């Protein structure tokens, strides 16, 4: 199994709706963020090529935003990890954007179930979106949900401008559209965890284990 990424899609038309594995968008090869998506495209091509020519049983999984209790909230720069670090430290969530970009969020238990199904039932040389379409939220909606997980702390969401010297590189592609999980669901997969349930698991783990 090759662990790929939704970044392989590049920039998709905003009216495309939930897009399938066959609908690949444009990618500017000179853009500084494209080194990641382009390398994953090449990895998928290798897997498909070896499956066709040498019958190597390969599958690729295009992972969307996946979170887990054991993620490193101290060093992971993704927004949801930063949000959880704020909650663990009993601080207001500080959001350094307008929060309008949308992402699909998948809890680790659902992700592992998807990986196993793809390994056991997937087709050789094929790619599968691992996307929980039912948990397709804006960053702002996610922040507003997370601050309510510990109602006793009365935390809130604080919106600020990102500092100009911040080295974080935001991926602005596909901010309002979602990869379809229809191909994965055809193998028998369903997403069982919504963000409230999943991130409650994360917060409990962080509190218990520091």
CSV table of C-alpha atoms in Angstrom, one decimal:
chain,number,residue,atom,x,y,z
A,1,UNK,CA,0.0,0.0,0.0
A,2,UNK,CA,1.2,3.5,-0.9
A,3,UNK,CA,0.1,6.2,1.4
A,4,UNK,CA,-0.7,9.1,-0.9
A,5,UNK,CA,-2.6,12.4,-0.4
A,6,UNK,CA,-5.5,14.4,-1.6
A,7,UNK,CA,-2.9,17.0,-2.7
A,8,UNK,CA,-2.5,14.9,-5.9
A,9,UNK,CA,-5.7,16.6,-7.2
A,10,UNK,CA,-4.2,20.0,-7.5
A,11,UNK,CA,-6.7,22.8,-8.2
A,12,UNK,CA,-10.2,21.5,-9.1
A,13,UNK,CA,-13.0,23.6,-10.5
A,14,UNK,CA,-15.2,24.8,-7.6
A,15,UNK,CA,-18.4,23.5,-9.2
A,16,UNK,CA,-17.1,20.0,-9.6
A,17,UNK,CA,-18.9,18.7,-6.4
A,18,UNK,CA,-17.6,15.7,-4.6
A,19,UNK,CA,-14.9,14.5,-7.1
A,20,UNK,CA,-13.8,10.9,-7.8
A,21,UNK,CA,-10.4,9.4,-8.2
A,22,UNK,CA,-10.4,9.9,-12.0
A,23,UNK,CA,-10.9,13.6,-11.8
A,24,UNK,CA,-7.4,15.1,-11.5
A,25,UNK,CA,-7.0,18.9,-11.5
A,26,UNK,CA,-4.2,21.3,-12.5
A,27,UNK,CA,-1.0,21.7,-10.5
A,28,UNK,CA,1.6,24.5,-11.0
A,29,UNK,CA,4.9,22.6,-10.9
A,30,UNK,CA,6.7,25.8,-10.0
A,31,UNK,CA,4.5,26.5,-6.9
A,32,UNK,CA,6.5,25.9,-3.7
A,33,UNK,CA,3.7,23.6,-2.3
A,34,UNK,CA,3.6,21.4,-5.4
A,35,UNK,CA,6.7,19.4,-4.5
A,36,UNK,CA,4.5,17.4,-2.1
A,37,UNK,CA,1.6,16.7,-4.5
A,38,UNK,CA,3.9,16.0,-7.5
A,39,UNK,CA,6.0,13.5,-5.6
A,40,UNK,CA,2.8,11.7,-4.5
A,41,UNK,CA,1.6,11.6,-8.1
A,42,UNK,CA,4.9,10.0,-9.1
A,43,UNK,CA,4.6,7.4,-6.3
A,44,UNK,CA,1.1,6.5,-7.4
A,45,UNK,CA,2.3,6.2,-11.0
A,46,UNK,CA,5.1,3.8,-10.0
A,47,UNK,CA,2.6,1.6,-8.1
A,48,UNK,CA,0.2,1.5,-11.0
A,49,UNK,CA,3.1,0.8,-13.4
A,50,UNK,CA,4.6,-2.1,-11.4
A,51,UNK,CA,1.1,-3.6,-11.0
A,52,UNK,CA,0.5,-3.6,-14.7
A,53,UNK,CA,4.0,-4.7,-15.9
A,54,UNK,CA,5.1,-7.0,-13.0
A,55,UNK,CA,1.8,-7.8,-11.3
A,56,UNK,CA,2.9,-6.4,-8.0
A,57,UNK,CA,-0.2,-6.2,-5.8
A,58,UNK,CA,-0.2,-2.4,-5.2
A,59,UNK,CA,-2.9,-0.1,-4.0
A,60,UNK,CA,-2.7,3.7,-3.3
A,61,UNK,CA,-4.8,5.5,-0.6
A,62,UNK,CA,-5.3,9.2,-0.9
A,63,UNK,CA,-5.5,10.3,2.7
A,64,UNK,CA,-7.5,13.4,3.8
A,65,UNK,CA,-7.1,15.2,7.2
A,66,UNK,CA,-6.7,12.4,9.7
A,67,UNK,CA,-6.4,12.9,13.5
A,68,UNK,CA,-5.6,10.6,16.4
A,69,UNK,CA,-5.1,10.7,20.2
A,70,UNK,CA,-1.4,10.2,19.8
A,71,UNK,CA,-0.7,12.9,17.3
A,72,UNK,CA,2.1,15.3,18.4
A,73,UNK,CA,0.2,18.5,19.2
A,74,UNK,CA,3.4,20.2,20.4
A,75,UNK,CA,5.1,20.0,16.9
A,76,UNK,CA,2.3,19.2,14.4
A,77,UNK,CA,1.6,22.5,12.6
A,78,UNK,CA,-1.8,21.5,11.1
A,79,UNK,CA,-4.6,23.6,12.4
A,80,UNK,CA,-6.5,20.8,14.2
A,81,UNK,CA,-3.4,19.8,16.1
A,82,UNK,CA,-2.8,23.4,17.1
A,83,UNK,CA,-6.5,23.7,18.2
A,84,UNK,CA,-6.1,20.6,20.4
A,85,UNK,CA,-3.0,22.0,22.0
A,86,UNK,CA,-4.9,25.1,23.0
A,87,UNK,CA,-7.6,22.9,24.6
A,88,UNK,CA,-5.1,20.7,26.4
A,89,UNK,CA,-3.5,23.9,27.9
A,90,UNK,CA,-7.0,25.3,28.7
A,91,UNK,CA,-6.4,28.3,26.4
A,92,UNK,CA,-8.7,29.9,23.9
A,93,UNK,CA,-8.4,28.6,20.3
A,94,UNK,CA,-6.4,31.2,18.2
A,95,UNK,CA,-7.2,31.0,14.5
A,96,UNK,CA,-4.8,32.7,12.1
A,97,UNK,CA,-7.2,32.8,9.1
A,98,UNK,CA,-10.8,33.7,8.3
A,99,UNK,CA,-11.7,30.0,8.8
A,100,UNK,CA,-13.6,29.7,5.5
A,101,UNK,CA,-11.5,26.9,4.0
A,102,UNK,CA,-13.2,23.5,4.2
A,103,UNK,CA,-11.6,20.2,4.9
A,104,UNK,CA,-12.9,16.6,5.5
A,105,UNK,CA,-11.8,15.2,8.9
A,106,UNK,CA,-11.4,11.4,9.6
A,107,UNK,CA,-10.7,9.8,12.9
A,108,UNK,CA,-7.9,7.3,13.1
A,109,UNK,CA,-10.1,4.3,13.8
A,110,UNK,CA,-12.1,4.9,10.6
A,111,UNK,CA,-8.8,5.5,8.7
A,112,UNK,CA,-7.3,2.1,9.8
A,113,UNK,CA,-10.6,0.3,8.9
A,114,UNK,CA,-10.2,1.9,5.4
A,115,UNK,CA,-6.6,0.9,5.1
A,116,UNK,CA,-7.4,-2.7,5.9
A,117,UNK,CA,-10.3,-2.9,3.5
A,118,UNK,CA,-8.2,-1.4,0.7
A,119,UNK,CA,-5.5,-4.0,1.3
A,120,UNK,CA,-7.9,-6.9,1.5
A,121,UNK,CA,-10.5,-6.0,-1.0
A,122,UNK,CA,-9.0,-3.2,-3.2
A,123,UNK,CA,-8.0,-3.7,-6.8
A,124,UNK,CA,-4.4,-3.9,-7.8
A,125,UNK,CA,-3.0,-0.7,-9.3
A,126,UNK,CA,-6.0,1.4,-8.1
A,127,UNK,CA,-6.2,4.5,-5.9
A,128,UNK,CA,-8.9,5.1,-3.3
A,129,UNK,CA,-9.9,8.3,-1.5
A,130,UNK,CA,-10.0,8.0,2.2
A,131,UNK,CA,-12.5,10.8,2.8
A,132,UNK,CA,-15.3,11.1,5.4
A,133,UNK,CA,-17.7,13.2,3.4
A,134,UNK,CA,-20.1,13.5,6.3
A,135,UNK,CA,-17.5,15.5,8.3
A,136,UNK,CA,-16.7,18.1,5.7
A,137,UNK,CA,-16.3,21.3,7.8
A,138,UNK,CA,-14.8,24.7,7.5
A,139,UNK,CA,-11.9,25.5,9.8
A,140,UNK,CA,-14.1,28.0,11.6
A,141,UNK,CA,-16.8,25.4,12.1
A,142,UNK,CA,-14.2,23.0,13.5
A,143,UNK,CA,-12.9,25.5,15.9
A,144,UNK,CA,-16.3,26.5,17.1
A,145,UNK,CA,-17.1,22.8,17.7
A,146,UNK,CA,-13.9,22.0,19.6
A,147,UNK,CA,-14.2,24.9,22.1
A,148,UNK,CA,-17.4,23.3,23.3
A,149,UNK,CA,-15.8,19.9,24.2
A,150,UNK,CA,-14.9,21.1,27.7
A,151,UNK,CA,-17.9,23.3,28.6
A,152,UNK,CA,-16.5,23.9,32.1
A,153,UNK,CA,-13.6,25.9,30.8
A,154,UNK,CA,-15.7,28.5,28.9
A,155,UNK,CA,-13.1,28.7,26.1
A,156,UNK,CA,-13.7,30.7,22.9
A,157,UNK,CA,-12.3,31.1,19.4
A,158,UNK,CA,-10.0,34.1,18.9
A,159,UNK,CA,-9.4,35.2,15.3
A,160,UNK,CA,-6.1,36.9,14.4
A,161,UNK,CA,-4.0,37.7,11.4
A,162,UNK,CA,-1.1,35.4,10.7
A,163,UNK,CA,2.3,37.1,11.3
A,164,UNK,CA,4.1,38.0,8.1
A,165,UNK,CA,7.2,36.0,9.3
A,166,UNK,CA,5.2,32.8,10.0
A,167,UNK,CA,6.8,29.9,8.1
A,168,UNK,CA,3.6,27.9,7.9
A,169,UNK,CA,2.7,27.1,4.3
A,170,UNK,CA,-1.1,27.0,3.8
A,171,UNK,CA,-2.5,24.8,1.1
A,172,UNK,CA,-5.2,26.9,-0.6
A,173,UNK,CA,-6.2,24.4,-3.2
A,174,UNK,CA,-9.6,22.7,-3.1
A,175,UNK,CA,-10.9,24.8,-0.2
A,176,UNK,CA,-14.6,24.2,-0.8
A,177,UNK,CA,-14.9,20.8,-2.5
A,178,UNK,CA,-14.5,17.3,-1.2
A,179,UNK,CA,-13.0,14.0,-2.5
A,180,UNK,CA,-15.7,11.4,-2.9
A,181,UNK,CA,-15.5,8.2,-0.9
A,182,UNK,CA,-17.9,6.3,-3.1
A,183,UNK,CA,-15.1,3.9,-4.4
A,184,UNK,CA,-14.0,3.2,-0.8
A,185,UNK,CA,-17.6,2.7,0.3
A,186,UNK,CA,-18.1,0.2,-2.4
A,187,UNK,CA,-15.7,-2.0,-0.5
A,188,UNK,CA,-17.9,-1.8,2.6
A,189,UNK,CA,-16.4,1.2,4.4
A,190,UNK,CA,-18.4,3.7,6.5
A,191,UNK,CA,-17.2,6.6,8.7
A,192,UNK,CA,-18.4,5.9,12.2
A,193,UNK,CA,-16.9,8.9,14.1
A,194,UNK,CA,-18.0,12.5,13.8
A,195,UNK,CA,-15.6,15.3,14.8
A,196,UNK,CA,-17.2,15.8,18.2
A,197,UNK,CA,-16.9,12.1,19.1
A,198,UNK,CA,-13.4,11.8,17.6
A,199,UNK,CA,-11.8,14.9,19.0
A,200,UNK,CA,-13.4,14.1,22.4
A,201,UNK,CA,-11.3,10.9,22.3
A,202,UNK,CA,-8.3,12.9,21.5
A,203,UNK,CA,-8.9,15.4,24.3
A,204,UNK,CA,-9.4,12.7,26.9
A,205,UNK,CA,-6.2,11.0,25.9
A,206,UNK,CA,-4.2,14.2,26.1
A,207,UNK,CA,-5.6,15.0,29.5
A,208,UNK,CA,-4.8,11.6,30.8
A,209,UNK,CA,-1.3,11.3,29.3
A,210,UNK,CA,-0.1,14.9,29.2
